[in-house]
Short mmCIF file of N, CA, C and O in Angstrom, two decimals:
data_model
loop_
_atom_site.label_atom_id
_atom_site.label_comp_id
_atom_site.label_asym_id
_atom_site.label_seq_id
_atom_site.Cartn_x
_atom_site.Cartn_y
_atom_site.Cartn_z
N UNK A 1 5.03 -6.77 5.81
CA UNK A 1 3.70 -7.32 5.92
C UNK A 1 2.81 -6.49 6.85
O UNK A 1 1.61 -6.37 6.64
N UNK A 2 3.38 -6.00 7.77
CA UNK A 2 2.34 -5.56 9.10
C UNK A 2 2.20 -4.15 8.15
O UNK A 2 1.06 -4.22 7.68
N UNK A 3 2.79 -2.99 7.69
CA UNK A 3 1.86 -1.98 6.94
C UNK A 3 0.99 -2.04 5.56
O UNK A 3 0.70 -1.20 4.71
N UNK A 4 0.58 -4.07 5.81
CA UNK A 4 -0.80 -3.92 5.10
C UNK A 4 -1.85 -4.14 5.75
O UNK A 4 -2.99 -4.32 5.33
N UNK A 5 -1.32 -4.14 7.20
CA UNK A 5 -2.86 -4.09 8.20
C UNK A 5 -3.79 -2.88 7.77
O UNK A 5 -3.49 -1.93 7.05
N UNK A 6 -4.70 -3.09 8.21
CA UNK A 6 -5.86 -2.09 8.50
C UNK A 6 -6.90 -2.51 8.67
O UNK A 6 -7.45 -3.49 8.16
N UNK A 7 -7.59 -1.05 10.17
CA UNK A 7 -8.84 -1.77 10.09
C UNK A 7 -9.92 -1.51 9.56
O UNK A 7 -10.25 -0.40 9.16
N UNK A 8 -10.73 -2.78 9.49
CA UNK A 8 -11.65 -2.97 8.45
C UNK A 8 -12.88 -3.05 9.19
O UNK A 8 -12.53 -3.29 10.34
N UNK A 9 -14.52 -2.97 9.11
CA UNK A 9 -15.47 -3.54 9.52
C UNK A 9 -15.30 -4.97 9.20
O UNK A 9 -14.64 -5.32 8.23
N UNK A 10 -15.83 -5.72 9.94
CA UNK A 10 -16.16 -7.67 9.89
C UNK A 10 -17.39 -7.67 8.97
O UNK A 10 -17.69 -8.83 8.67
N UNK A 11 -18.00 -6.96 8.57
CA UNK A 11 -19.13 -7.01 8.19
C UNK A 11 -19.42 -6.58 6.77
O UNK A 11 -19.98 -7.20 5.87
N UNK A 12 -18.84 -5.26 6.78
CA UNK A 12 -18.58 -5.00 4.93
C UNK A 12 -17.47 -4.38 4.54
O UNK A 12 -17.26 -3.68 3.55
N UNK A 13 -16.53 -4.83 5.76
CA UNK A 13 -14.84 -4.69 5.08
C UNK A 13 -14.79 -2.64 4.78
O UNK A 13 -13.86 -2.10 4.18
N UNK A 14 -15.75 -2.03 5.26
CA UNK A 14 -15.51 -0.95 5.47
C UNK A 14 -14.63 -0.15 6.08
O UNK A 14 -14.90 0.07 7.26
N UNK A 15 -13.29 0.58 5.49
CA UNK A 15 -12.43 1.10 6.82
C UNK A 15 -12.94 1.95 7.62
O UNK A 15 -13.86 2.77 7.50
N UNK A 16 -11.94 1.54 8.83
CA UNK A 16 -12.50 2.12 10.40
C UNK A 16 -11.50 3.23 10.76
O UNK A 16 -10.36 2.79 10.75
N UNK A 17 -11.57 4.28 11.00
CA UNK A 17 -10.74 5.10 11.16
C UNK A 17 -11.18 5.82 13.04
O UNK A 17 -12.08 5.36 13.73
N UNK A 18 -10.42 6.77 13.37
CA UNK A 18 -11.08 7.23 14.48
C UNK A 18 -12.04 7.96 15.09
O UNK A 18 -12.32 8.14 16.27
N UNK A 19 -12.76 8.57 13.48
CA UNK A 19 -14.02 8.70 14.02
C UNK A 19 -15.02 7.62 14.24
O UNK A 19 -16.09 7.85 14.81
N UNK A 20 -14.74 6.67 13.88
CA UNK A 20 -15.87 5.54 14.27
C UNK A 20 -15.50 4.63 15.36
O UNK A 20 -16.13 3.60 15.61
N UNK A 21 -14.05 5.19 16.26
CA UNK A 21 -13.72 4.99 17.39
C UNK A 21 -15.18 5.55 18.07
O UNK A 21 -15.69 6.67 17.98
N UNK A 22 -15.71 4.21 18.85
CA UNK A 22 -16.48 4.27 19.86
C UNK A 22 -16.08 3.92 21.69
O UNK A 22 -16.52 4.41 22.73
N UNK A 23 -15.42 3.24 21.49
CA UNK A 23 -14.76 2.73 23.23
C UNK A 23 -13.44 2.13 22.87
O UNK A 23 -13.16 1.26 22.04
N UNK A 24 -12.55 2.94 23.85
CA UNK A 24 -11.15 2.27 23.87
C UNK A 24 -10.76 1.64 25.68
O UNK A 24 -11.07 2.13 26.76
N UNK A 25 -10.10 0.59 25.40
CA UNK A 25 -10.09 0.22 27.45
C UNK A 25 -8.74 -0.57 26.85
O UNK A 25 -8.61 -1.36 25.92
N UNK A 26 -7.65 0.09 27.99
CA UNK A 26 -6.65 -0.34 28.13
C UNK A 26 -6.35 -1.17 29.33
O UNK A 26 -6.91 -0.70 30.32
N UNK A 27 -5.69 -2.19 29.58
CA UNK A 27 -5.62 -3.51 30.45
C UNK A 27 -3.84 -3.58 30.24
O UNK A 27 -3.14 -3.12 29.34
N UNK A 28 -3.54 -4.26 31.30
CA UNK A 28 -2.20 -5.31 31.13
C UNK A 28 -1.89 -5.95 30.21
O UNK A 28 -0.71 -6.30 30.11
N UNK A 29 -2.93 -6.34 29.14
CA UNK A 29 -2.94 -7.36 28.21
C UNK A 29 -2.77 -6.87 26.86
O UNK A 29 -2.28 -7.55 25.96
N UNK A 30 -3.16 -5.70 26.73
CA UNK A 30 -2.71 -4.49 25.91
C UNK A 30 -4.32 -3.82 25.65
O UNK A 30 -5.23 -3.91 26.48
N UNK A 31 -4.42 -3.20 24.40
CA UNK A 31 -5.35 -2.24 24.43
C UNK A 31 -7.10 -2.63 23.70
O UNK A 31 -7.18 -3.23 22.63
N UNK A 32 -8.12 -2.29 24.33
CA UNK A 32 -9.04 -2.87 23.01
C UNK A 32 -9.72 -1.71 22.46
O UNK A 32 -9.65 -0.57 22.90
N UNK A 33 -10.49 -2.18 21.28
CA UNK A 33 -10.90 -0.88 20.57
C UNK A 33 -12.37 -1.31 20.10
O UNK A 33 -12.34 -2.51 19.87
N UNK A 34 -13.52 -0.83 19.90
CA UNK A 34 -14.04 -1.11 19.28
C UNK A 34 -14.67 0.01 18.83
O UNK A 34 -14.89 1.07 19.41
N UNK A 35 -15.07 -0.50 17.20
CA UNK A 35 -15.56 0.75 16.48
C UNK A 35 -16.77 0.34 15.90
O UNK A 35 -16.85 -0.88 15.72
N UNK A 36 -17.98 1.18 15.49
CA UNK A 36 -19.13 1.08 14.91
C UNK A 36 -18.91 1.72 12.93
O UNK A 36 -18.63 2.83 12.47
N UNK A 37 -19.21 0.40 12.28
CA UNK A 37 -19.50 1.34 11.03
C UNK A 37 -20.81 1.81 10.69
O UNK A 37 -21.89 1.65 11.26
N UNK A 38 -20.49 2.39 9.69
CA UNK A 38 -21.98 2.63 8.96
C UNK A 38 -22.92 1.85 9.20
O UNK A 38 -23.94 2.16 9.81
N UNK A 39 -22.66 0.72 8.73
CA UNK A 39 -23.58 -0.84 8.73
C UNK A 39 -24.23 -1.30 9.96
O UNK A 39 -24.98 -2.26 10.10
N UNK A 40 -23.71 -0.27 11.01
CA UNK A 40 -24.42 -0.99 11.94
C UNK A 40 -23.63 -1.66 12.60
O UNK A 40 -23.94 -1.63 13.79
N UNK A 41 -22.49 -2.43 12.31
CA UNK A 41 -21.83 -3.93 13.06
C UNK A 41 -20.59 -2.73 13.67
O UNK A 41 -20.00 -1.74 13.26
N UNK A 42 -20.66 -3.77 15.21
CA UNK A 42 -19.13 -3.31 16.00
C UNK A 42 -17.91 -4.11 15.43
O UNK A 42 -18.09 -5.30 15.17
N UNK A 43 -16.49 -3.45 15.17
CA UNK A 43 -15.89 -4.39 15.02
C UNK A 43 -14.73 -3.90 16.48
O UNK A 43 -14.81 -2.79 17.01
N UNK A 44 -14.17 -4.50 16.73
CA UNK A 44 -13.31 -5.03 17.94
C UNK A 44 -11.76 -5.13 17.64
O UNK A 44 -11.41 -5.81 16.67
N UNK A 45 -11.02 -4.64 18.24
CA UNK A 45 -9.63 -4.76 17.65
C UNK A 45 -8.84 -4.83 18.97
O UNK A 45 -9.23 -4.08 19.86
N UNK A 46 -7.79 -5.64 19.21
CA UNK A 46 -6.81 -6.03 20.04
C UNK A 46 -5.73 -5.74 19.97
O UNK A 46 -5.14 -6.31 19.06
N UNK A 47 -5.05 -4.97 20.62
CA UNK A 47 -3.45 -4.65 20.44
C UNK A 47 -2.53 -4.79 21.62
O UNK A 47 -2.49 -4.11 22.64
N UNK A 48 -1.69 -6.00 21.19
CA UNK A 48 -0.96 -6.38 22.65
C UNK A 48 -0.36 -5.48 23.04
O UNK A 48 -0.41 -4.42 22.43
N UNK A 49 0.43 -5.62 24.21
CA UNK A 49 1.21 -4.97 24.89
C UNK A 49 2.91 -5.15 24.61
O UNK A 49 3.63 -6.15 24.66
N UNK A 50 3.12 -4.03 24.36
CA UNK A 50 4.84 -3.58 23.21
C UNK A 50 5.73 -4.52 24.59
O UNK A 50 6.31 -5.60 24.49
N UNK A 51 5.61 -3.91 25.45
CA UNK A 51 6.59 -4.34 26.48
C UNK A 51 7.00 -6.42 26.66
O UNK A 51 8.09 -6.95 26.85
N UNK A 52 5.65 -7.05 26.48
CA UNK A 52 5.59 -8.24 26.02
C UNK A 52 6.51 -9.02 25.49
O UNK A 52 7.17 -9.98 25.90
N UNK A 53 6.40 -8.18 24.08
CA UNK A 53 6.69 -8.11 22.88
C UNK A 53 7.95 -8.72 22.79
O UNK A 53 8.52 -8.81 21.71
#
């Protein structure tokens, strides 16, 4: 199931790859991402922390 993730824009389901990596900030809590598409809209992505896990 998990290698049918991907990310998508929230907005028109556009994939996000790393050029539309705009800000990454890593925390204790694990990592965040957010990316700009085409469209204009940020989308935001959360990735816990493995150690957690």
């Amino acid at each position: 199931m998990l290698e049918q993730l991907s990310c998508t824009c929230d907005n028109c389901d556009a994939p996000l790859g790393d050029e539309r990596l705009i800000l990454s900030m890593t925390t204790d809590a694990g990592t965040r991402r957010a990316y700009e598409c085409s469209c204009r809209a940020v989308t935001v992505t959360v990735v816990g922390n493995e150690a957690e896990q």
